[in-house]
PDB file of C-alpha atoms in Angstrom:
ATOM      1  CA  MET A   1     -52.720  40.081  43.286  1.00  0.00           C
ATOM      2  CA  SER A   2     -51.985  42.675  45.955  1.00  0.00           C
ATOM      3  CA  SER A   3     -52.375  46.376  45.195  1.00  0.00           C
ATOM      4  CA  ASN A   4     -48.638  46.905  45.636  1.00  0.00           C
ATOM      5  CA  LEU A   5     -47.957  44.569  42.719  1.00  0.00           C
ATOM      6  CA  SER A   6     -50.634  45.970  40.438  1.00  0.00           C
ATOM      7  CA  PHE A   7     -49.253  46.610  36.962  1.00  0.00           C
ATOM      8  CA  ASP A   8     -50.986  49.968  36.559  1.00  0.00           C
ATOM      9  CA  SER A   9     -50.149  51.387  39.994  1.00  0.00           C
ATOM     10  CA  PHE A  10     -47.293  53.836  40.476  1.00  0.00           C
ATOM     11  CA  SER A  11     -46.135  52.036  43.611  1.00  0.00           C
ATOM     12  CA  THR A  12     -44.054  53.779  46.256  1.00  0.00           C
ATOM     13  CA  ALA A  13     -44.854  51.362  49.083  1.00  0.00           C
ATOM     14  CA  ILE A  14     -42.346  49.034  50.739  1.00  0.00           C
ATOM     15  CA  ALA A  15     -43.007  45.398  49.919  1.00  0.00           C
ATOM     16  CA  GLY A  16     -43.437  43.279  53.040  1.00  0.00           C
ATOM     17  CA  SER A  17     -43.752  44.162  56.694  1.00  0.00           C
ATOM     18  CA  HIS A  18     -40.105  43.392  57.526  1.00  0.00           C
ATOM     19  CA  ALA A  19     -38.444  45.582  54.916  1.00  0.00           C
ATOM     20  CA  GLY A  20     -36.969  47.905  57.541  1.00  0.00           C
ATOM     21  CA  PRO A  21     -37.298  51.682  57.756  1.00  0.00           C
ATOM     22  CA  LYS A  22     -38.402  53.603  54.694  1.00  0.00           C
ATOM     23  CA  LYS A  23     -35.488  55.259  52.956  1.00  0.00           C
ATOM     24  CA  LEU A  24     -35.805  58.349  50.766  1.00  0.00           C
ATOM     25  CA  THR A  25     -33.360  59.923  48.346  1.00  0.00           C
ATOM     26  CA  GLN A  26     -32.025  63.039  50.053  1.00  0.00           C
ATOM     27  CA  THR A  27     -29.831  64.213  47.215  1.00  0.00           C
ATOM     28  CA  PRO A  28     -29.116  63.106  43.637  1.00  0.00           C
ATOM     29  CA  VAL A  29     -25.936  61.122  42.979  1.00  0.00           C
ATOM     30  CA  THR A  30     -25.154  60.805  39.259  1.00  0.00           C
ATOM     31  CA  THR A  31     -26.584  63.837  37.506  1.00  0.00           C
ATOM     32  CA  GLY A  32     -26.907  65.381  34.062  1.00  0.00           C
ATOM     33  CA  THR A  33     -26.870  69.102  33.412  1.00  0.00           C
ATOM     34  CA  SER A  34     -29.011  71.364  31.234  1.00  0.00           C
ATOM     35  CA  VAL A  35     -31.454  70.327  28.506  1.00  0.00           C
ATOM     36  CA  LEU A  36     -32.192  72.862  25.759  1.00  0.00           C
ATOM     37  CA  ALA A  37     -35.272  72.828  23.536  1.00  0.00           C
ATOM     38  CA  VAL A  38     -36.806  75.192  20.979  1.00  0.00           C
ATOM     39  CA  LYS A  39     -39.990  75.109  18.942  1.00  0.00           C
ATOM     40  CA  PHE A  40     -39.732  75.931  15.246  1.00  0.00           C
ATOM     41  CA  ASN A  41     -42.205  76.130  12.397  1.00  0.00           C
ATOM     42  CA  GLY A  42     -43.233  72.493  12.032  1.00  0.00           C
ATOM     43  CA  GLY A  43     -41.531  70.838  14.989  1.00  0.00           C
ATOM     44  CA  VAL A  44     -39.199  71.013  17.967  1.00  0.00           C
ATOM     45  CA  ALA A  45     -35.442  70.577  18.482  1.00  0.00           C
ATOM     46  CA  PHE A  46     -33.645  69.311  21.601  1.00  0.00           C
ATOM     47  CA  GLY A  47     -30.061  69.357  22.820  1.00  0.00           C
ATOM     48  CA  ALA A  48     -28.546  67.519  25.809  1.00  0.00           C
ATOM     49  CA  ASP A  49     -24.946  66.530  26.491  1.00  0.00           C
ATOM     50  CA  THR A  50     -23.821  63.018  27.400  1.00  0.00           C
ATOM     51  CA  LEU A  51     -22.066  63.624  30.733  1.00  0.00           C
ATOM     52  CA  GLY A  52     -23.165  61.966  33.962  1.00  0.00           C
ATOM     53  CA  SER A  53     -21.448  63.833  36.796  1.00  0.00           C
ATOM     54  CA  TYR A  54     -20.679  62.047  40.082  1.00  0.00           C
ATOM     55  CA  GLY A  55     -20.614  65.158  42.225  1.00  0.00           C
ATOM     56  CA  SER A  56     -17.977  67.306  40.542  1.00  0.00           C
ATOM     57  CA  LEU A  57     -16.303  64.289  38.892  1.00  0.00           C
ATOM     58  CA  ALA A  58     -16.963  63.861  35.156  1.00  0.00           C
ATOM     59  CA  ARG A  59     -17.519  60.148  35.743  1.00  0.00           C
ATOM     60  CA  PHE A  60     -19.834  58.787  33.030  1.00  0.00           C
ATOM     61  CA  ARG A  61     -19.376  60.215  29.546  1.00  0.00           C
ATOM     62  CA  ASN A  62     -21.929  58.329  27.482  1.00  0.00           C
ATOM     63  CA  CYS A  63     -25.265  59.009  29.200  1.00  0.00           C
ATOM     64  CA  GLU A  64     -28.005  59.655  26.652  1.00  0.00           C
ATOM     65  CA  ARG A  65     -30.561  61.985  28.222  1.00  0.00           C
ATOM     66  CA  LEU A  66     -32.956  62.300  25.289  1.00  0.00           C
ATOM     67  CA  LEU A  67     -35.625  59.635  24.905  1.00  0.00           C
ATOM     68  CA  LYS A  68     -37.776  58.953  21.852  1.00  0.00           C
ATOM     69  CA  ILE A  69     -41.234  57.881  23.039  1.00  0.00           C
ATOM     70  CA  ASN A  70     -42.865  57.437  19.626  1.00  0.00           C
ATOM     71  CA  GLU A  71     -42.842  59.164  16.248  1.00  0.00           C
ATOM     72  CA  SER A  72     -44.438  62.328  17.678  1.00  0.00           C
ATOM     73  CA  THR A  73     -43.065  62.644  21.215  1.00  0.00           C
ATOM     74  CA  MET A  74     -39.641  63.067  22.835  1.00  0.00           C
ATOM     75  CA  ILE A  75     -38.395  63.970  26.292  1.00  0.00           C
ATOM     76  CA  GLY A  76     -35.129  65.289  27.690  1.00  0.00           C
ATOM     77  CA  CYS A  77     -34.155  64.960  31.336  1.00  0.00           C
ATOM     78  CA  MET A  78     -31.869  66.879  33.697  1.00  0.00           C
ATOM     79  CA  GLY A  79     -30.992  65.764  37.211  1.00  0.00           C
ATOM     80  CA  ASP A  80     -30.579  62.348  38.795  1.00  0.00           C
ATOM     81  CA  TYR A  81     -29.873  59.798  36.063  1.00  0.00           C
ATOM     82  CA  ALA A  82     -31.255  56.871  38.078  1.00  0.00           C
ATOM     83  CA  ASP A  83     -34.603  58.657  38.467  1.00  0.00           C
ATOM     84  CA  PHE A  84     -34.597  59.331  34.723  1.00  0.00           C
ATOM     85  CA  GLN A  85     -34.053  55.621  34.088  1.00  0.00           C
ATOM     86  CA  HIS A  86     -36.963  54.863  36.448  1.00  0.00           C
ATOM     87  CA  LEU A  87     -39.273  57.213  34.531  1.00  0.00           C
ATOM     88  CA  LYS A  88     -37.938  55.869  31.237  1.00  0.00           C
ATOM     89  CA  ASP A  89     -38.952  52.291  32.112  1.00  0.00           C
ATOM     90  CA  ILE A  90     -42.480  53.372  33.033  1.00  0.00           C
ATOM     91  CA  ILE A  91     -42.996  55.606  29.988  1.00  0.00           C
ATOM     92  CA  GLU A  92     -41.629  52.989  27.582  1.00  0.00           C
ATOM     93  CA  GLN A  93     -44.086  50.470  29.029  1.00  0.00           C
ATOM     94  CA  MET A  94     -46.895  52.984  28.490  1.00  0.00           C
ATOM     95  CA  ALA A  95     -45.829  53.300  24.850  1.00  0.00           C
ATOM     96  CA  ILE A  96     -45.773  49.493  24.495  1.00  0.00           C
ATOM     97  CA  ASP A  97     -49.280  49.313  25.979  1.00  0.00           C
ATOM     98  CA  ASP A  98     -50.456  51.813  23.349  1.00  0.00           C
ATOM     99  CA  LEU A  99     -49.019  49.650  20.570  1.00  0.00           C
ATOM    100  CA  CYS A 100     -50.627  46.501  21.986  1.00  0.00           C
ATOM    101  CA  LYS A 101     -54.071  48.122  21.983  1.00  0.00           C
ATOM    102  CA  ASP A 102     -53.702  48.674  18.207  1.00  0.00           C
ATOM    103  CA  ASP A 103     -56.238  51.522  18.167  1.00  0.00           C
ATOM    104  CA  ASN A 104     -54.024  54.067  16.346  1.00  0.00           C
ATOM    105  CA  ILE A 105     -53.842  56.174  19.515  1.00  0.00           C
ATOM    106  CA  THR A 106     -50.356  56.941  20.800  1.00  0.00           C
ATOM    107  CA  LEU A 107     -48.996  58.948  23.711  1.00  0.00           C
ATOM    108  CA  SER A 108     -49.073  62.618  22.697  1.00  0.00           C
ATOM    109  CA  PRO A 109     -46.639  65.210  24.054  1.00  0.00           C
ATOM    110  CA  ARG A 110     -49.423  67.169  25.743  1.00  0.00           C
ATOM    111  CA  SER A 111     -50.844  64.123  27.543  1.00  0.00           C
ATOM    112  CA  LEU A 112     -47.364  62.943  28.589  1.00  0.00           C
ATOM    113  CA  HIS A 113     -46.580  66.400  29.957  1.00  0.00           C
ATOM    114  CA  SER A 114     -49.837  66.356  31.939  1.00  0.00           C
ATOM    115  CA  TRP A 115     -49.082  62.862  33.277  1.00  0.00           C
ATOM    116  CA  LEU A 116     -45.586  63.866  34.374  1.00  0.00           C
ATOM    117  CA  THR A 117     -46.874  66.891  36.298  1.00  0.00           C
ATOM    118  CA  ARG A 118     -49.171  64.583  38.291  1.00  0.00           C
ATOM    119  CA  VAL A 119     -46.504  61.954  38.930  1.00  0.00           C
ATOM    120  CA  LEU A 120     -43.782  64.387  39.998  1.00  0.00           C
ATOM    121  CA  TYR A 121     -46.168  66.403  42.198  1.00  0.00           C
ATOM    122  CA  ASN A 122     -47.439  63.170  43.756  1.00  0.00           C
ATOM    123  CA  LYS A 123     -43.888  62.020  44.537  1.00  0.00           C
ATOM    124  CA  ARG A 124     -42.853  65.321  46.088  1.00  0.00           C
ATOM    125  CA  SER A 125     -46.064  65.327  48.173  1.00  0.00           C
ATOM    126  CA  LYS A 126     -44.925  61.996  49.638  1.00  0.00           C
ATOM    127  CA  MET A 127     -41.606  63.665  50.560  1.00  0.00           C
ATOM    128  CA  ASP A 128     -39.859  61.325  48.112  1.00  0.00           C
ATOM    129  CA  PRO A 129     -39.335  63.397  44.957  1.00  0.00           C
ATOM    130  CA  LEU A 130     -37.861  62.215  41.710  1.00  0.00           C
ATOM    131  CA  TRP A 131     -34.833  64.509  41.429  1.00  0.00           C
ATOM    132  CA  THR A 132     -35.401  65.319  37.783  1.00  0.00           C
ATOM    133  CA  THR A 133     -36.476  68.137  35.505  1.00  0.00           C
ATOM    134  CA  VAL A 134     -38.167  66.938  32.331  1.00  0.00           C
ATOM    135  CA  VAL A 135     -38.707  68.725  29.020  1.00  0.00           C
ATOM    136  CA  VAL A 136     -41.461  67.228  26.850  1.00  0.00           C
ATOM    137  CA  GLY A 137     -41.698  68.065  23.165  1.00  0.00           C
ATOM    138  CA  GLY A 138     -43.321  66.853  20.003  1.00  0.00           C
ATOM    139  CA  ILE A 139     -45.988  67.311  17.371  1.00  0.00           C
ATOM    140  CA  GLU A 140     -49.690  67.325  18.160  1.00  0.00           C
ATOM    141  CA  LYS A 141     -52.461  68.233  15.692  1.00  0.00           C
ATOM    142  CA  GLY A 142     -49.854  69.526  13.265  1.00  0.00           C
ATOM    143  CA  GLU A 143     -48.291  71.959  15.731  1.00  0.00           C
ATOM    144  CA  GLY A 144     -45.171  71.824  17.853  1.00  0.00           C
ATOM    145  CA  PHE A 145     -45.445  71.477  21.629  1.00  0.00           C
ATOM    146  CA  LEU A 146     -42.879  72.140  24.362  1.00  0.00           C
ATOM    147  CA  GLY A 147     -43.522  71.678  28.072  1.00  0.00           C
ATOM    148  CA  PHE A 148     -41.450  71.820  31.265  1.00  0.00           C
ATOM    149  CA  VAL A 149     -41.983  70.051  34.590  1.00  0.00           C
ATOM    150  CA  ASP A 150     -39.592  69.933  37.556  1.00  0.00           C
ATOM    151  CA  LYS A 151     -39.272  67.710  40.631  1.00  0.00           C
ATOM    152  CA  LEU A 152     -41.888  69.764  42.507  1.00  0.00           C
ATOM    153  CA  GLY A 153     -44.489  69.361  39.781  1.00  0.00           C
ATOM    154  CA  THR A 154     -44.111  72.966  38.617  1.00  0.00           C
ATOM    155  CA  ALA A 155     -45.061  73.006  34.946  1.00  0.00           C
ATOM    156  CA  TYR A 156     -45.397  75.427  32.058  1.00  0.00           C
ATOM    157  CA  LYS A 157     -45.349  75.567  28.246  1.00  0.00           C
ATOM    158  CA  ASP A 158     -43.102  77.828  26.200  1.00  0.00           C
ATOM    159  CA  PRO A 159     -41.526  77.938  22.709  1.00  0.00           C
ATOM    160  CA  ILE A 160     -38.052  78.081  24.312  1.00  0.00           C
ATOM    161  CA  ILE A 161     -37.039  75.970  27.312  1.00  0.00           C
ATOM    162  CA  ALA A 162     -33.667  75.575  28.994  1.00  0.00           C
ATOM    163  CA  THR A 163     -33.219  73.817  32.331  1.00  0.00           C
ATOM    164  CA  GLY A 164     -30.677  74.285  35.107  1.00  0.00           C
ATOM    165  CA  TYR A 165     -27.762  76.598  34.433  1.00  0.00           C
ATOM    166  CA  GLY A 166     -28.949  76.824  30.839  1.00  0.00           C
ATOM    167  CA  SER A 167     -31.999  78.799  31.980  1.00  0.00           C
ATOM    168  CA  MET A 168     -29.624  81.629  32.930  1.00  0.00           C
ATOM    169  CA  ILE A 169     -26.973  81.265  30.208  1.00  0.00           C
ATOM    170  CA  ALA A 170     -28.738  79.886  27.124  1.00  0.00           C
ATOM    171  CA  THR A 171     -32.280  81.263  27.470  1.00  0.00           C
ATOM    172  CA  PRO A 172     -31.362  84.922  26.705  1.00  0.00           C
ATOM    173  CA  LEU A 173     -29.410  83.855  23.605  1.00  0.00           C
ATOM    174  CA  MET A 174     -32.243  81.682  22.352  1.00  0.00           C
ATOM    175  CA  ARG A 175     -34.914  84.296  23.016  1.00  0.00           C
ATOM    176  CA  ASN A 176     -32.970  86.905  21.051  1.00  0.00           C
ATOM    177  CA  ALA A 177     -32.773  84.581  18.041  1.00  0.00           C
ATOM    178  CA  TRP A 178     -36.258  83.028  18.192  1.00  0.00           C
ATOM    179  CA  ARG A 179     -39.220  84.032  16.041  1.00  0.00           C
ATOM    180  CA  PRO A 180     -42.521  82.262  15.239  1.00  0.00           C
ATOM    181  CA  ASP A 181     -41.490  81.344  11.677  1.00  0.00           C
ATOM    182  CA  LEU A 182     -38.137  79.859  12.718  1.00  0.00           C
ATOM    183  CA  THR A 183     -36.991  77.135  10.315  1.00  0.00           C
ATOM    184  CA  GLN A 184     -35.645  73.724  11.295  1.00  0.00           C
ATOM    185  CA  ALA A 185     -32.122  74.617  10.134  1.00  0.00           C
ATOM    186  CA  GLU A 186     -32.174  77.833  12.187  1.00  0.00           C
ATOM    187  CA  ALA A 187     -33.467  75.979  15.247  1.00  0.00           C
ATOM    188  CA  VAL A 188     -30.718  73.364  14.960  1.00  0.00           C
ATOM    189  CA  LYS A 189     -28.080  76.095  14.658  1.00  0.00           C
ATOM    190  CA  MET A 190     -29.573  77.835  17.709  1.00  0.00           C
ATOM    191  CA  VAL A 191     -29.277  74.644  19.750  1.00  0.00           C
ATOM    192  CA  GLU A 192     -25.718  74.009  18.504  1.00  0.00           C
ATOM    193  CA  ASP A 193     -24.607  77.555  19.361  1.00  0.00           C
ATOM    194  CA  SER A 194     -26.215  77.331  22.797  1.00  0.00           C
ATOM    195  CA  MET A 195     -24.570  73.976  23.493  1.00  0.00           C
ATOM    196  CA  ARG A 196     -21.214  75.569  22.644  1.00  0.00           C
ATOM    197  CA  VAL A 197     -21.810  78.421  25.101  1.00  0.00           C
ATOM    198  CA  MET A 198     -22.880  75.917  27.764  1.00  0.00           C
ATOM    199  CA  PHE A 199     -19.650  73.986  27.232  1.00  0.00           C
ATOM    200  CA  TYR A 200     -17.696  77.208  27.750  1.00  0.00           C
ATOM    201  CA  ARG A 201     -19.581  78.321  30.864  1.00  0.00           C
ATOM    202  CA  ASP A 202     -21.035  75.281  32.659  1.00  0.00           C
ATOM    203  CA  ALA A 203     -18.526  73.296  34.711  1.00  0.00           C
ATOM    204  CA  ARG A 204     -20.797  70.212  34.459  1.00  0.00           C
ATOM    205  CA  ALA A 205     -21.219  70.382  30.660  1.00  0.00           C
ATOM    206  CA  PHE A 206     -19.489  68.143  28.128  1.00  0.00           C
ATOM    207  CA  HIS A 207     -18.380  68.599  24.531  1.00  0.00           C
ATOM    208  CA  LYS A 208     -20.440  65.642  23.251  1.00  0.00           C
ATOM    209  CA  TYR A 209     -24.199  65.952  22.965  1.00  0.00           C
ATOM    210  CA  HIS A 210     -27.285  64.484  21.323  1.00  0.00           C
ATOM    211  CA  LEU A 211     -29.549  66.471  19.016  1.00  0.00           C
ATOM    212  CA  GLY A 212     -33.217  65.527  18.912  1.00  0.00           C
ATOM    213  CA  ILE A 213     -35.651  66.640  16.201  1.00  0.00           C
ATOM    214  CA  VAL A 214     -39.404  65.997  16.055  1.00  0.00           C
ATOM    215  CA  THR A 215     -41.400  66.917  12.946  1.00  0.00           C
ATOM    216  CA  ALA A 216     -44.486  65.611  11.168  1.00  0.00           C
ATOM    217  CA  ASP A 217     -42.143  63.179   9.374  1.00  0.00           C
ATOM    218  CA  GLY A 218     -41.094  61.510  12.623  1.00  0.00           C
ATOM    219  CA  CYS A 219     -38.813  61.670  15.627  1.00  0.00           C
ATOM    220  CA  GLN A 220     -35.043  61.187  15.501  1.00  0.00           C
ATOM    221  CA  ILE A 221     -32.047  61.518  17.803  1.00  0.00           C
ATOM    222  CA  GLN A 222     -28.684  62.311  16.211  1.00  0.00           C
ATOM    223  CA  GLY A 223     -25.287  61.876  17.744  1.00  0.00           C
ATOM    224  CA  PRO A 224     -23.359  61.992  19.820  1.00  0.00           C
ATOM    225  CA  LEU A 225     -22.193  65.148  18.076  1.00  0.00           C
ATOM    226  CA  GLU A 226     -19.260  67.280  19.206  1.00  0.00           C
ATOM    227  CA  VAL A 227     -19.078  70.954  20.063  1.00  0.00           C
ATOM    228  CA  GLN A 228     -16.429  72.770  18.021  1.00  0.00           C
ATOM    229  CA  PRO A 229     -14.995  75.234  20.551  1.00  0.00           C
ATOM    230  CA  ASP A 230     -12.693  78.177  19.902  1.00  0.00           C
ATOM    231  CA  TRP A 231     -10.496  78.927  22.890  1.00  0.00           C
ATOM    232  CA  SER A 232      -8.520  81.740  21.241  1.00  0.00           C
ATOM    233  CA  ILE A 233     -10.564  84.276  23.228  1.00  0.00           C
ATOM    234  CA  ALA A 234      -9.161  82.818  26.463  1.00  0.00           C
ATOM    235  CA  SER A 235      -5.969  84.864  26.074  1.00  0.00           C
ATOM    236  CA  LEU A 236      -8.064  88.047  26.278  1.00  0.00           C
ATOM    237  CA  ILE A 237      -9.582  87.156  29.652  1.00  0.00           C
ATOM    238  CA  ARG A 238      -7.745  88.378  32.737  1.00  0.00           C
TER     239      ARG A 238
END
């Protein structure tokens, strides 16, 4: 079997010598906006709306951007939805491989975050980036974990993460409300309130969203839920 068809390789080569010129994605097409995540005492909570924007057109309204990897790990993705689907296929196969080995070792959030930093940095170094920003969260050794990695491979860990426009609008609100002993109910309310503000302020946001929660009891995605907006304040804005 040729190296280009190897199951374990992250292939970016063109198959065949007559495939024509190499084509790279210059700009994302169908995109999702901000992903919000917060670490609480005993787990992490995610929020991401369901809109896939085709430029400025609210084209696809049922795009789930949270992905459950296993009972301890979840990711949320902002950016090009096709690139997210590409990563999703690879990561799901990695999770299946773990199950097939039957050694009680599963993909942890920390190791997935490390793997994503290498993959996204490798792709951008080939001048063919995956136009995505990924938030990785979960439970590892009894503690919550949250990590960020963007299309350039830039990565960091933080108890509060918001991508895109949310990093400017939602991050200050979440930081003001966060504390180390935050409960699950308080974290969920923080995400819900931030999703409401994003719906008010972000032209690419949508009123339906998914809520993801990872604790020691497992990983679950709820929704789509709906933001309950109050537009009465609009009459006060001139």
